[in-house]
PDB file of C-alpha atoms in Angstrom:
ATOM      1  CA  ASP A   1      -0.075   0.018   0.219  1.00 62.00           C
ATOM      2  CA  THR A   2       1.135   3.498  -1.143  1.00 70.00           C
ATOM      3  CA  ALA A   3       2.118   5.592   2.251  1.00 91.00           C
ATOM      4  CA  VAL A   4       0.962   8.695   0.909  1.00 95.00           C
ATOM      5  CA  SER A   5      -1.390   8.795  -2.227  1.00 95.00           C
ATOM      6  CA  GLN A   6      -2.368  12.094  -4.066  1.00 95.00           C
ATOM      7  CA  THR A   7      -4.493  12.194  -7.470  1.00 95.00           C
ATOM      8  CA  PRO A   8      -4.381  13.001  -9.836  1.00 96.00           C
ATOM      9  CA  LYS A   9      -0.841  12.170 -11.495  1.00 94.00           C
ATOM     10  CA  TYR A  10      -1.525  14.529 -14.170  1.00 96.00           C
ATOM     11  CA  LEU A  11      -3.901  17.363 -14.256  1.00 96.00           C
ATOM     12  CA  VAL A  12      -3.944  19.438 -17.730  1.00 97.00           C
ATOM     13  CA  THR A  13      -6.379  22.209 -17.637  1.00 96.00           C
ATOM     14  CA  GLN A  14      -7.424  26.101 -19.026  1.00 96.00           C
ATOM     15  CA  MET A  15      -6.528  29.215 -17.621  1.00 96.00           C
ATOM     16  CA  GLY A  16      -9.457  30.025 -15.385  1.00 96.00           C
ATOM     17  CA  ASN A  17     -10.755  26.734 -14.441  1.00 97.00           C
ATOM     18  CA  ASP A  18     -10.966  25.710 -10.860  1.00 97.00           C
ATOM     19  CA  LYS A  19      -9.230  22.023  -9.888  1.00 97.00           C
ATOM     20  CA  SER A  20      -8.559  20.145  -6.628  1.00 97.00           C
ATOM     21  CA  ILE A  21      -6.104  17.557  -5.958  1.00 97.00           C
ATOM     22  CA  LYS A  22      -6.064  15.008  -3.482  1.00 97.00           C
ATOM     23  CA  CYS A  23      -3.895  13.508  -0.883  1.00 97.00           C
ATOM     24  CA  GLU A  24      -4.583  10.701   1.532  1.00 97.00           C
ATOM     25  CA  GLN A  25      -2.274   9.201   4.200  1.00 96.00           C
ATOM     26  CA  ASN A  26      -2.276   5.917   5.708  1.00 95.00           C
ATOM     27  CA  LEU A  27       0.698   5.792   7.995  1.00 94.00           C
ATOM     28  CA  GLY A  28      -1.300   7.531  10.763  1.00 93.00           C
ATOM     29  CA  HIS A  29       0.587  10.883  10.843  1.00 93.00           C
ATOM     30  CA  ASP A  30      -0.477  13.781  12.785  1.00 90.00           C
ATOM     31  CA  THR A  31       1.062  16.420  10.196  1.00 91.00           C
ATOM     32  CA  MET A  32       0.828  16.834   6.755  1.00 93.00           C
ATOM     33  CA  TYR A  33       2.110  19.196   4.176  1.00 93.00           C
ATOM     34  CA  TRP A  34       1.718  20.546   0.214  1.00 94.00           C
ATOM     35  CA  TYR A  35       4.947  21.502  -1.516  1.00 94.00           C
ATOM     36  CA  LYS A  36       5.376  23.251  -5.008  1.00 95.00           C
ATOM     37  CA  GLN A  37       8.260  22.335  -7.116  1.00 93.00           C
ATOM     38  CA  ASP A  38       8.792  24.779  -9.715  1.00 92.00           C
ATOM     39  CA  SER A  39      10.037  24.490 -13.479  1.00 90.00           C
ATOM     40  CA  LYS A  40      13.673  24.986 -11.776  1.00 88.00           C
ATOM     41  CA  LYS A  41      12.915  22.199  -9.302  1.00 89.00           C
ATOM     42  CA  PHE A  42      12.610  24.448  -6.358  1.00 90.00           C
ATOM     43  CA  LEU A  43      10.341  22.838  -3.743  1.00 91.00           C
ATOM     44  CA  LYS A  44       8.866  25.727  -1.523  1.00 90.00           C
ATOM     45  CA  ILE A  45       6.563  24.509   1.233  1.00 89.00           C
ATOM     46  CA  MET A  46       2.439  26.176   0.951  1.00 92.00           C
ATOM     47  CA  PHE A  47       0.339  24.990   3.877  1.00 90.00           C
ATOM     48  CA  SER A  48       1.146  22.817   6.859  1.00 89.00           C
ATOM     49  CA  TYR A  49      -1.929  21.037   9.029  1.00 88.00           C
ATOM     50  CA  ASN A  50      -1.259  19.373  11.942  1.00 86.00           C
ATOM     51  CA  ASN A  51      -4.442  17.327  13.209  1.00 83.00           C
ATOM     52  CA  LYS A  52      -6.612  19.279  10.680  1.00 81.00           C
ATOM     53  CA  GLU A  53      -5.449  22.644  12.164  1.00 84.00           C
ATOM     54  CA  LEU A  54      -3.731  24.806   9.590  1.00 85.00           C
ATOM     55  CA  ILE A  55      -0.237  25.639  11.497  1.00 81.00           C
ATOM     56  CA  ILE A  56       1.617  27.232   8.153  1.00 79.00           C
ATOM     57  CA  ASN A  57       0.500  29.173   5.523  1.00 79.00           C
ATOM     58  CA  GLU A  58       3.098  30.250   3.544  1.00 80.00           C
ATOM     59  CA  THR A  59       2.707  33.690   1.374  1.00 76.00           C
ATOM     60  CA  VAL A  60       0.276  31.581  -1.326  1.00 86.00           C
ATOM     61  CA  PRO A  61      -2.561  33.404  -3.508  1.00 89.00           C
ATOM     62  CA  ASN A  62      -5.815  33.092  -1.974  1.00 90.00           C
ATOM     63  CA  ARG A  63      -6.736  31.536  -4.932  1.00 95.00           C
ATOM     64  CA  PHE A  64      -5.595  28.158  -3.277  1.00 94.00           C
ATOM     65  CA  SER A  65      -7.449  26.751  -0.353  1.00 93.00           C
ATOM     66  CA  PRO A  66      -6.336  23.507   1.763  1.00 92.00           C
ATOM     67  CA  LYS A  67      -9.170  21.303   3.474  1.00 92.00           C
ATOM     68  CA  SER A  68      -8.236  18.998   5.712  1.00 92.00           C
ATOM     69  CA  PRO A  69     -11.583  16.780   6.392  1.00 91.00           C
ATOM     70  CA  ASP A  70      -9.509  14.650   8.713  1.00 91.00           C
ATOM     71  CA  LYS A  71      -6.471  14.142   9.805  1.00 89.00           C
ATOM     72  CA  ALA A  72      -5.363  11.477   6.776  1.00 94.00           C
ATOM     73  CA  HIS A  73      -6.493  13.212   4.052  1.00 95.00           C
ATOM     74  CA  LEU A  74      -5.456  16.931   2.520  1.00 95.00           C
ATOM     75  CA  ASN A  75      -7.009  18.365  -0.221  1.00 96.00           C
ATOM     76  CA  LEU A  76      -5.560  21.494  -2.225  1.00 96.00           C
ATOM     77  CA  HIS A  77      -8.446  23.283  -4.122  1.00 96.00           C
ATOM     78  CA  ILE A  78      -7.346  25.764  -6.581  1.00 96.00           C
ATOM     79  CA  ASN A  79      -9.936  28.608  -8.113  1.00 96.00           C
ATOM     80  CA  SER A  80      -9.374  31.004 -11.250  1.00 96.00           C
ATOM     81  CA  LEU A  81      -6.145  28.806 -12.470  1.00 96.00           C
ATOM     82  CA  GLU A  82      -3.146  30.950 -13.784  1.00 96.00           C
ATOM     83  CA  LEU A  83      -0.379  30.093 -16.251  1.00 95.00           C
ATOM     84  CA  GLY A  84       2.594  30.307 -13.186  1.00 94.00           C
ATOM     85  CA  ASP A  85       0.358  28.050 -11.405  1.00 95.00           C
ATOM     86  CA  SER A  86       2.198  25.153 -13.545  1.00 96.00           C
ATOM     87  CA  ALA A  87       3.962  22.961 -11.451  1.00 96.00           C
ATOM     88  CA  VAL A  88       4.300  19.837  -9.433  1.00 95.00           C
ATOM     89  CA  TYR A  89       2.560  19.759  -6.613  1.00 96.00           C
ATOM     90  CA  PHE A  90       3.683  17.096  -3.806  1.00 95.00           C
ATOM     91  CA  CYS A  91       1.739  16.288  -0.532  1.00 96.00           C
ATOM     92  CA  ALA A  92       3.586  15.369   2.031  1.00 94.00           C
ATOM     93  CA  SER A  93       3.379  13.977   6.209  1.00 93.00           C
ATOM     94  CA  SER A  94       5.008  13.313   8.828  1.00 91.00           C
ATOM     95  CA  LYS A  95       4.708  12.127  12.541  1.00 87.00           C
ATOM     96  CA  ARG A  96       4.987  15.264  13.760  1.00 76.00           C
ATOM     97  CA  GLU A  97       6.071  18.724  12.918  1.00 65.00           C
ATOM     98  CA  ALA A  98       9.940  19.398  12.277  1.00 63.00           C
ATOM     99  CA  SER A  99      10.241  15.320  11.935  1.00 77.00           C
ATOM    100  CA  LYS A 100      10.936  13.041   8.626  1.00 85.00           C
ATOM    101  CA  LEU A 101       8.598  13.587   5.994  1.00 90.00           C
ATOM    102  CA  PHE A 102       6.820  11.037   3.601  1.00 92.00           C
ATOM    103  CA  PHE A 103       6.331  12.398  -0.346  1.00 93.00           C
ATOM    104  CA  GLY A 104       3.923  11.905  -2.279  1.00 94.00           C
ATOM    105  CA  SER A 105       4.452  11.019  -5.847  1.00 92.00           C
ATOM    106  CA  GLY A 106       3.568  14.540  -7.165  1.00 94.00           C
ATOM    107  CA  THR A 107       0.873  16.242  -9.338  1.00 96.00           C
ATOM    108  CA  GLN A 108       1.816  17.482 -12.491  1.00 95.00           C
ATOM    109  CA  LEU A 109       0.055  20.854 -13.020  1.00 97.00           C
ATOM    110  CA  SER A 110      -0.340  21.868 -16.665  1.00 97.00           C
ATOM    111  CA  VAL A 111      -2.169  25.118 -17.117  1.00 96.00           C
ATOM    112  CA  LEU A 112      -2.853  25.887 -20.739  1.00 95.00           C
TER     113      LEU A 112
ATOM    114  CA  ALA B   1      17.427  34.961   6.241  1.00 63.00           C
ATOM    115  CA  GLN B   2      16.675  31.364   6.578  1.00 67.00           C
ATOM    116  CA  SER B   3      18.735  29.708   3.664  1.00 87.00           C
ATOM    117  CA  VAL B   4      19.889  26.218   2.495  1.00 92.00           C
ATOM    118  CA  THR B   5      22.035  26.414  -0.076  1.00 94.00           C
ATOM    119  CA  GLN B   6      23.296  23.859  -2.837  1.00 96.00           C
ATOM    120  CA  LEU B   7      26.700  24.993  -4.443  1.00 91.00           C
ATOM    121  CA  ASP B   8      26.435  22.842  -7.567  1.00 94.00           C
ATOM    122  CA  SER B   9      23.228  22.762  -9.907  1.00 94.00           C
ATOM    123  CA  GLN B  10      24.734  19.509 -11.825  1.00 96.00           C
ATOM    124  CA  VAL B  11      27.154  17.057 -11.057  1.00 97.00           C
ATOM    125  CA  PRO B  12      28.419  14.816 -13.967  1.00 97.00           C
ATOM    126  CA  VAL B  13      30.356  11.634 -12.898  1.00 97.00           C
ATOM    127  CA  PHE B  14      31.242   8.393 -14.301  1.00 97.00           C
ATOM    128  CA  GLU B  15      30.168   4.936 -12.813  1.00 97.00           C
ATOM    129  CA  GLU B  16      32.447   3.948  -9.807  1.00 97.00           C
ATOM    130  CA  ALA B  17      34.030   7.241  -9.413  1.00 97.00           C
ATOM    131  CA  PRO B  18      33.469   8.821  -5.615  1.00 97.00           C
ATOM    132  CA  VAL B  19      31.067  12.052  -5.603  1.00 98.00           C
ATOM    133  CA  GLU B  20      30.335  14.640  -3.278  1.00 97.00           C
ATOM    134  CA  LEU B  21      27.370  17.315  -3.196  1.00 98.00           C
ATOM    135  CA  ARG B  22      27.968  20.314  -1.131  1.00 97.00           C
ATOM    136  CA  CYS B  23      25.404  22.221   1.280  1.00 96.00           C
ATOM    137  CA  ASN B  24      25.635  25.226   3.116  1.00 95.00           C
ATOM    138  CA  TYR B  25      23.356  26.111   5.190  1.00 91.00           C
ATOM    139  CA  SER B  26      22.586  29.806   7.137  1.00 87.00           C
ATOM    140  CA  SER B  27      23.152  29.972  10.795  1.00 75.00           C
ATOM    141  CA  SER B  28      19.484  30.984  11.057  1.00 72.00           C
ATOM    142  CA  VAL B  29      18.146  27.541  10.491  1.00 70.00           C
ATOM    143  CA  SER B  30      18.000  24.801  12.557  1.00 70.00           C
ATOM    144  CA  VAL B  31      20.929  22.189  13.013  1.00 76.00           C
ATOM    145  CA  TYR B  32      18.406  19.645  11.952  1.00 87.00           C
ATOM    146  CA  LEU B  33      19.679  18.300   8.536  1.00 90.00           C
ATOM    147  CA  PHE B  34      18.645  16.220   6.080  1.00 93.00           C
ATOM    148  CA  TRP B  35      19.459  14.984   2.725  1.00 96.00           C
ATOM    149  CA  TYR B  36      16.443  13.670   0.271  1.00 96.00           C
ATOM    150  CA  VAL B  37      16.669  11.899  -3.403  1.00 96.00           C
ATOM    151  CA  GLN B  38      14.117  12.231  -6.043  1.00 94.00           C
ATOM    152  CA  TYR B  39      14.304   9.806  -8.948  1.00 92.00           C
ATOM    153  CA  PRO B  40      12.740  10.754 -12.154  1.00 87.00           C
ATOM    154  CA  ASN B  41       8.950  11.251 -11.806  1.00 82.00           C
ATOM    155  CA  GLN B  42       8.681  10.101  -8.120  1.00 86.00           C
ATOM    156  CA  GLY B  43       8.620  11.903  -4.583  1.00 88.00           C
ATOM    157  CA  LEU B  44      11.246  12.598  -2.360  1.00 92.00           C
ATOM    158  CA  GLN B  45      12.455  10.178  -0.445  1.00 93.00           C
ATOM    159  CA  LEU B  46      15.038  10.681   2.725  1.00 93.00           C
ATOM    160  CA  LEU B  47      18.333   9.405   2.407  1.00 95.00           C
ATOM    161  CA  LEU B  48      20.077  10.464   6.047  1.00 94.00           C
ATOM    162  CA  LYS B  49      19.343  13.023   8.386  1.00 92.00           C
ATOM    163  CA  TYR B  50      21.403  14.834  11.385  1.00 91.00           C
ATOM    164  CA  LEU B  51      19.675  15.490  14.427  1.00 86.00           C
ATOM    165  CA  SER B  52      22.561  15.358  17.032  1.00 82.00           C
ATOM    166  CA  GLY B  53      25.405  13.261  18.271  1.00 85.00           C
ATOM    167  CA  SER B  54      27.706  11.870  15.715  1.00 89.00           C
ATOM    168  CA  THR B  55      28.844  14.177  12.889  1.00 91.00           C
ATOM    169  CA  LEU B  56      29.210  11.456  10.493  1.00 95.00           C
ATOM    170  CA  VAL B  57      25.714  10.223   9.346  1.00 95.00           C
ATOM    171  CA  LYS B  58      25.195   7.444   7.169  1.00 96.00           C
ATOM    172  CA  GLY B  59      22.462   6.900   5.074  1.00 94.00           C
ATOM    173  CA  ILE B  60      20.545   4.340   2.576  1.00 93.00           C
ATOM    174  CA  ASN B  61      22.509   3.198  -0.646  1.00 93.00           C
ATOM    175  CA  GLY B  62      25.692   3.734   0.649  1.00 96.00           C
ATOM    176  CA  PHE B  63      25.682   7.454   0.968  1.00 97.00           C
ATOM    177  CA  GLU B  64      27.098   9.656   3.945  1.00 97.00           C
ATOM    178  CA  ALA B  65      27.040  12.909   5.500  1.00 97.00           C
ATOM    179  CA  GLU B  66      29.477  15.232   7.387  1.00 95.00           C
ATOM    180  CA  PHE B  67      27.624  17.911   9.790  1.00 94.00           C
ATOM    181  CA  ASN B  68      30.914  20.496  10.128  1.00 93.00           C
ATOM    182  CA  LYS B  69      29.168  23.256  12.270  1.00 89.00           C
ATOM    183  CA  SER B  70      32.593  25.251  12.047  1.00 90.00           C
ATOM    184  CA  GLN B  71      31.971  25.656   7.977  1.00 92.00           C
ATOM    185  CA  THR B  72      27.907  25.131   8.415  1.00 91.00           C
ATOM    186  CA  SER B  73      28.161  22.735   5.849  1.00 94.00           C
ATOM    187  CA  PHE B  74      26.338  18.978   5.361  1.00 96.00           C
ATOM    188  CA  HIS B  75      28.072  18.006   2.512  1.00 97.00           C
ATOM    189  CA  LEU B  76      26.769  14.250   0.962  1.00 98.00           C
ATOM    190  CA  ARG B  77      29.347  11.879  -0.064  1.00 98.00           C
ATOM    191  CA  LYS B  78      29.186   8.402  -1.920  1.00 98.00           C
ATOM    192  CA  PRO B  79      32.819   6.339  -2.403  1.00 97.00           C
ATOM    193  CA  SER B  80      31.592   4.763  -5.810  1.00 97.00           C
ATOM    194  CA  VAL B  81      28.691   5.807  -7.405  1.00 97.00           C
ATOM    195  CA  HIS B  82      26.037   3.508 -10.017  1.00 96.00           C
ATOM    196  CA  ILE B  83      24.001   4.409 -12.805  1.00 96.00           C
ATOM    197  CA  SER B  84      21.194   4.062 -10.572  1.00 95.00           C
ATOM    198  CA  ASP B  85      22.260   6.949  -8.487  1.00 97.00           C
ATOM    199  CA  THR B  86      21.226   9.475 -11.285  1.00 96.00           C
ATOM    200  CA  ALA B  87      18.503  11.725  -9.434  1.00 96.00           C
ATOM    201  CA  GLU B  88      18.120  14.999  -8.157  1.00 96.00           C
ATOM    202  CA  TYR B  89      19.322  15.452  -4.395  1.00 97.00           C
ATOM    203  CA  PHE B  90      18.048  18.097  -1.996  1.00 96.00           C
ATOM    204  CA  CYS B  91      19.387  19.434   1.385  1.00 96.00           C
ATOM    205  CA  ALA B  92      16.770  20.401   3.773  1.00 93.00           C
ATOM    206  CA  ALA B  93      16.798  22.298   7.081  1.00 89.00           C
ATOM    207  CA  TYR B  94      14.153  23.119   9.458  1.00 82.00           C
ATOM    208  CA  GLY B  95      13.890  26.915  10.310  1.00 69.00           C
ATOM    209  CA  SER B  96      15.431  27.718  13.648  1.00 65.00           C
ATOM    210  CA  SER B  97      11.936  28.893  14.963  1.00 60.00           C
ATOM    211  CA  ASN B  98      11.025  25.602  14.918  1.00 53.00           C
ATOM    212  CA  THR B  99       7.648  26.055  13.054  1.00 61.00           C
ATOM    213  CA  GLY B 100       7.924  22.653  11.324  1.00 64.00           C
ATOM    214  CA  LYS B 101       8.843  24.544   7.794  1.00 78.00           C
ATOM    215  CA  LEU B 102      11.185  22.508   6.269  1.00 84.00           C
ATOM    216  CA  ILE B 103      13.640  24.629   3.942  1.00 87.00           C
ATOM    217  CA  PHE B 104      14.797  23.045   0.864  1.00 91.00           C
ATOM    218  CA  GLY B 105      17.897  23.876  -0.980  1.00 93.00           C
ATOM    219  CA  GLN B 106      18.026  24.367  -5.191  1.00 94.00           C
ATOM    220  CA  GLY B 107      18.984  20.553  -5.945  1.00 95.00           C
ATOM    221  CA  THR B 108      21.504  19.036  -7.646  1.00 97.00           C
ATOM    222  CA  THR B 109      21.398  16.725 -10.391  1.00 97.00           C
ATOM    223  CA  LEU B 110      23.837  14.082 -10.112  1.00 97.00           C
ATOM    224  CA  GLN B 111      24.184  12.211 -13.399  1.00 97.00           C
ATOM    225  CA  VAL B 112      26.159   9.240 -13.633  1.00 97.00           C
ATOM    226  CA  LYS B 113      27.576   8.023 -16.879  1.00 96.00           C
ATOM    227  CA  PRO B 114      28.822   4.599 -18.020  1.00 94.00           C
TER     228      PRO B 114
END
């Protein structure tokens, strides 16, 4: 069983559309994250949730809204997609804050 | 500013040769240091970590790293690389305020040639 799974793996969409990426972890971890990896492979944290509570919210446009229905799930909804949103988005989880991260395999988002 | 700097964006090396991937961190980040590897089209996997104790840390796949506080470095080494080591390598550290924010370096592409 995959520890951190995210869907879809690829997402191609038009500018202005709204899309969601789902993430689930079966490790029993309390903390989940969303990271964005740009075309130069630079990784930057977007959000972090601990036990369904938002604890890190970097300077990300309001069009991005994370939702954690329970501590095993952290979804990312993006409104009014823009060309600059094209990137690979990684979900991750950890047992607690500031410990080893387990990453999903990524969602490659292409906005046309 | 909190930062982690990887000094080489690409490192080409022949199979069975030794390799060192360099990483420096700013004093404003914690000394919880990590190396992650990203194989093509995959997520990141932890190679090794330094939290405290011995400054020489051994990880998976024959990699090791040495924490050097005076030089604020955490370089990754392997004495003999394989083709399968071709991947992107990321050095990372937690912010000093221990907010749980893992800060990544820019990544180093290791290209192992036959």
